Short mmCIF file of C-alpha atoms in Angstrom, two decimals:
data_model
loop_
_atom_site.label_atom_id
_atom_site.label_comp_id
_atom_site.label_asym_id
_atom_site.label_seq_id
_atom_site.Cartn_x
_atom_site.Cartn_y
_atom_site.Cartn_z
CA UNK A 1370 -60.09 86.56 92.67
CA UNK A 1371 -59.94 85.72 96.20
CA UNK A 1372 -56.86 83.65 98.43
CA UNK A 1373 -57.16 80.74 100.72
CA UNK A 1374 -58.22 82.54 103.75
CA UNK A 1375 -61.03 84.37 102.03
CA UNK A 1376 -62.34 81.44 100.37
CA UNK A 1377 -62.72 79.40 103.22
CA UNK A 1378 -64.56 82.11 105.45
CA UNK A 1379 -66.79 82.54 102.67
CA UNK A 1380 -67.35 78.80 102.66
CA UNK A 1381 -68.39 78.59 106.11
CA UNK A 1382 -70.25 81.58 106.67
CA UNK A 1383 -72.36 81.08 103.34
CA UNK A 1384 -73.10 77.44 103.56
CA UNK A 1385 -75.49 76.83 106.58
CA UNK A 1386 -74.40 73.77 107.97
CA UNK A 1387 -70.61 73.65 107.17
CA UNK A 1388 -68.39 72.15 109.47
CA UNK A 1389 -65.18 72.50 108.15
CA UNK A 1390 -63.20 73.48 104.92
CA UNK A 1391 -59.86 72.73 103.64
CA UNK A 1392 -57.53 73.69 100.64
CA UNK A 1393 -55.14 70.71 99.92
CA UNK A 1394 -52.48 70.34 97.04
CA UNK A 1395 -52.98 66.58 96.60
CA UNK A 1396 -49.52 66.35 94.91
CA UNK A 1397 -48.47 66.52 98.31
CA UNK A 1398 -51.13 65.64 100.55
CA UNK A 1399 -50.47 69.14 102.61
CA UNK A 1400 -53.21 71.75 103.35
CA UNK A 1401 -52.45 74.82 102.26
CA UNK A 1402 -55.43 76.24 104.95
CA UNK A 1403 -58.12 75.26 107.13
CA UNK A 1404 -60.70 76.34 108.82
CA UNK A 1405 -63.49 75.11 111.00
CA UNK A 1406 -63.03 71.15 112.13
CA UNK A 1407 -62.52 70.24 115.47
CA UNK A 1408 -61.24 67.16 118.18
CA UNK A 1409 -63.84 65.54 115.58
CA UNK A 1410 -63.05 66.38 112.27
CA UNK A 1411 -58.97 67.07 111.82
CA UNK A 1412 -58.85 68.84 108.61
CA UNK A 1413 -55.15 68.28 108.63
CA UNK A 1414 -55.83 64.67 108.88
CA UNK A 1415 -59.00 64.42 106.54
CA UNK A 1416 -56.91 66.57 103.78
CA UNK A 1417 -54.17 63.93 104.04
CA UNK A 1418 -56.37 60.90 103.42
CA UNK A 1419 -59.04 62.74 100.62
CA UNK A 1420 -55.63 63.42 99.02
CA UNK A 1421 -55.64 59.68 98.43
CA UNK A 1422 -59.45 59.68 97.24
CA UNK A 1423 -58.55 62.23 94.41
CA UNK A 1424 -55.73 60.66 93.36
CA UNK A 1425 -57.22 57.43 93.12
CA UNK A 1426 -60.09 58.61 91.08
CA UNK A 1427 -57.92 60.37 88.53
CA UNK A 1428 -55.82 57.12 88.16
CA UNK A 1429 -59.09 55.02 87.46
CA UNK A 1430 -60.67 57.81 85.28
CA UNK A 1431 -56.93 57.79 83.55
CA UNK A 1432 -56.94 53.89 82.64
CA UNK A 1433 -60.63 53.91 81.65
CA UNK A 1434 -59.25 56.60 78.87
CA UNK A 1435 -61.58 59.07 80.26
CA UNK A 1436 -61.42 63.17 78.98
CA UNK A 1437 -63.63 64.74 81.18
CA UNK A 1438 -63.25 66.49 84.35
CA UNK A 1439 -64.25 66.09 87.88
CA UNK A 1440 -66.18 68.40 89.16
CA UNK A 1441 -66.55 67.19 92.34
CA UNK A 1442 -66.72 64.13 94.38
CA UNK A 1443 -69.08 63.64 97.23
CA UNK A 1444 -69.21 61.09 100.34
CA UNK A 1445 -71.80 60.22 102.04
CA UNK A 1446 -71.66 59.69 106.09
CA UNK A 1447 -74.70 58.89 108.45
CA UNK A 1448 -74.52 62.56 109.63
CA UNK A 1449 -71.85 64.56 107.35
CA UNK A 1450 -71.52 65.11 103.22
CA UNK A 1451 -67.78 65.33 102.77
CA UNK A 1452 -67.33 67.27 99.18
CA UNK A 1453 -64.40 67.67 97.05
CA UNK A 1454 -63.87 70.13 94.51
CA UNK A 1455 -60.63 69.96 92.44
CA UNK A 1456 -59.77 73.32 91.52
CA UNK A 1457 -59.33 73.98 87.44
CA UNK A 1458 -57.90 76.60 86.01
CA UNK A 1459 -54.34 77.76 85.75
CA UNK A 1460 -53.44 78.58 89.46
CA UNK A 1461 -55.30 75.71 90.88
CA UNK A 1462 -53.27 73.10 88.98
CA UNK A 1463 -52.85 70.10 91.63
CA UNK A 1464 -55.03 71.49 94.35
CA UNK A 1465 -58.76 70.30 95.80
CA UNK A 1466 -61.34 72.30 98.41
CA UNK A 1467 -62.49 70.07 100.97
CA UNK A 1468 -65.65 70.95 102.60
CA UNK A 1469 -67.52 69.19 105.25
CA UNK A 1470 -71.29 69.90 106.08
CA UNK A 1471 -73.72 68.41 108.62
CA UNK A 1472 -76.38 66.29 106.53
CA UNK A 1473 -79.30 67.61 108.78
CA UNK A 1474 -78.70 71.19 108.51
CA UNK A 1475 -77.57 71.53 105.05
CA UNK A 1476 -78.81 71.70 101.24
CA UNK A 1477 -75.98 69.67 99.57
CA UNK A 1478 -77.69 71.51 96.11
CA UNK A 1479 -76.84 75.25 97.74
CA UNK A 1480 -73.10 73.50 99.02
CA UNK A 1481 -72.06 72.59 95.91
CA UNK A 1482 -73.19 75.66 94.45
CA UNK A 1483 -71.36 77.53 96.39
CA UNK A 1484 -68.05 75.36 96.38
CA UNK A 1485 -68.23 75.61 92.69
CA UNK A 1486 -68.67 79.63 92.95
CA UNK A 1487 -65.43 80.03 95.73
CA UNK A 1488 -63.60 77.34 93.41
CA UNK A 1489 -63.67 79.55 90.38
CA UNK A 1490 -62.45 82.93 92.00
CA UNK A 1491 -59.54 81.06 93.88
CA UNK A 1492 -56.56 82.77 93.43
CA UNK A 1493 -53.56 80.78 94.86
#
């Protein structure tokens, strides 16, 4: 099991590409860390507003009656994939990672990959 900090360095040191990362309780809308971003890309801000996105998708998938979970949700920008992973498990009850690549440098297959591997050894 691994904490915030850890996670997120292994998120952008292991995905070639990534921009920025972000672990967000969406009950809240607060990051609980960051790392990467820039003037560019406020994590603080972007975790805020995906905390919206999440939220809104577990409201739709709760009307439309459906069981399953998300495993992640991805958007698609003319030069960034913005991914977000809600964490399962007992610790990771009402948290997401955010992570932010650049679309030219990166293999959204190996991203995911790896947000799904740092997702299930997050220890919070």
């Amino acid at each position: 099991m691994t904490n915030v900090e850890v996670s997120l360095k292994t998120l952008l040191t292991e995905v070639e590409g990534a921009l920025g990362a972000a672990v967000v309780d969406y009950t809240s809308g607060m990051a609980l860390g960051t790392l990467g971003g820039g003037k560019e890309l406020d994590l603080t801000v972007a975790a805020a507003g995906n905390t919206d996105v999440i939220r809104a998708k577990m409201r739709t998938m709760e009307t439309l009656g459906l069981q399953a979970e998300i495993e992640d949700i991805l958007i698609t920008l003319g030069t960034q994939y913005h991914l977000i992973r809600p964490v399962s498990g007992r610790t990771g009850n009402g948290l997401f990672i955010y992570l932010v690549i650049d679309k030219g440098r990166s293999n959204l297959a190996m991203a995911r990959h790896h947000l799904r591997r740092v997702e299930e050894q997050l220890e919070v």
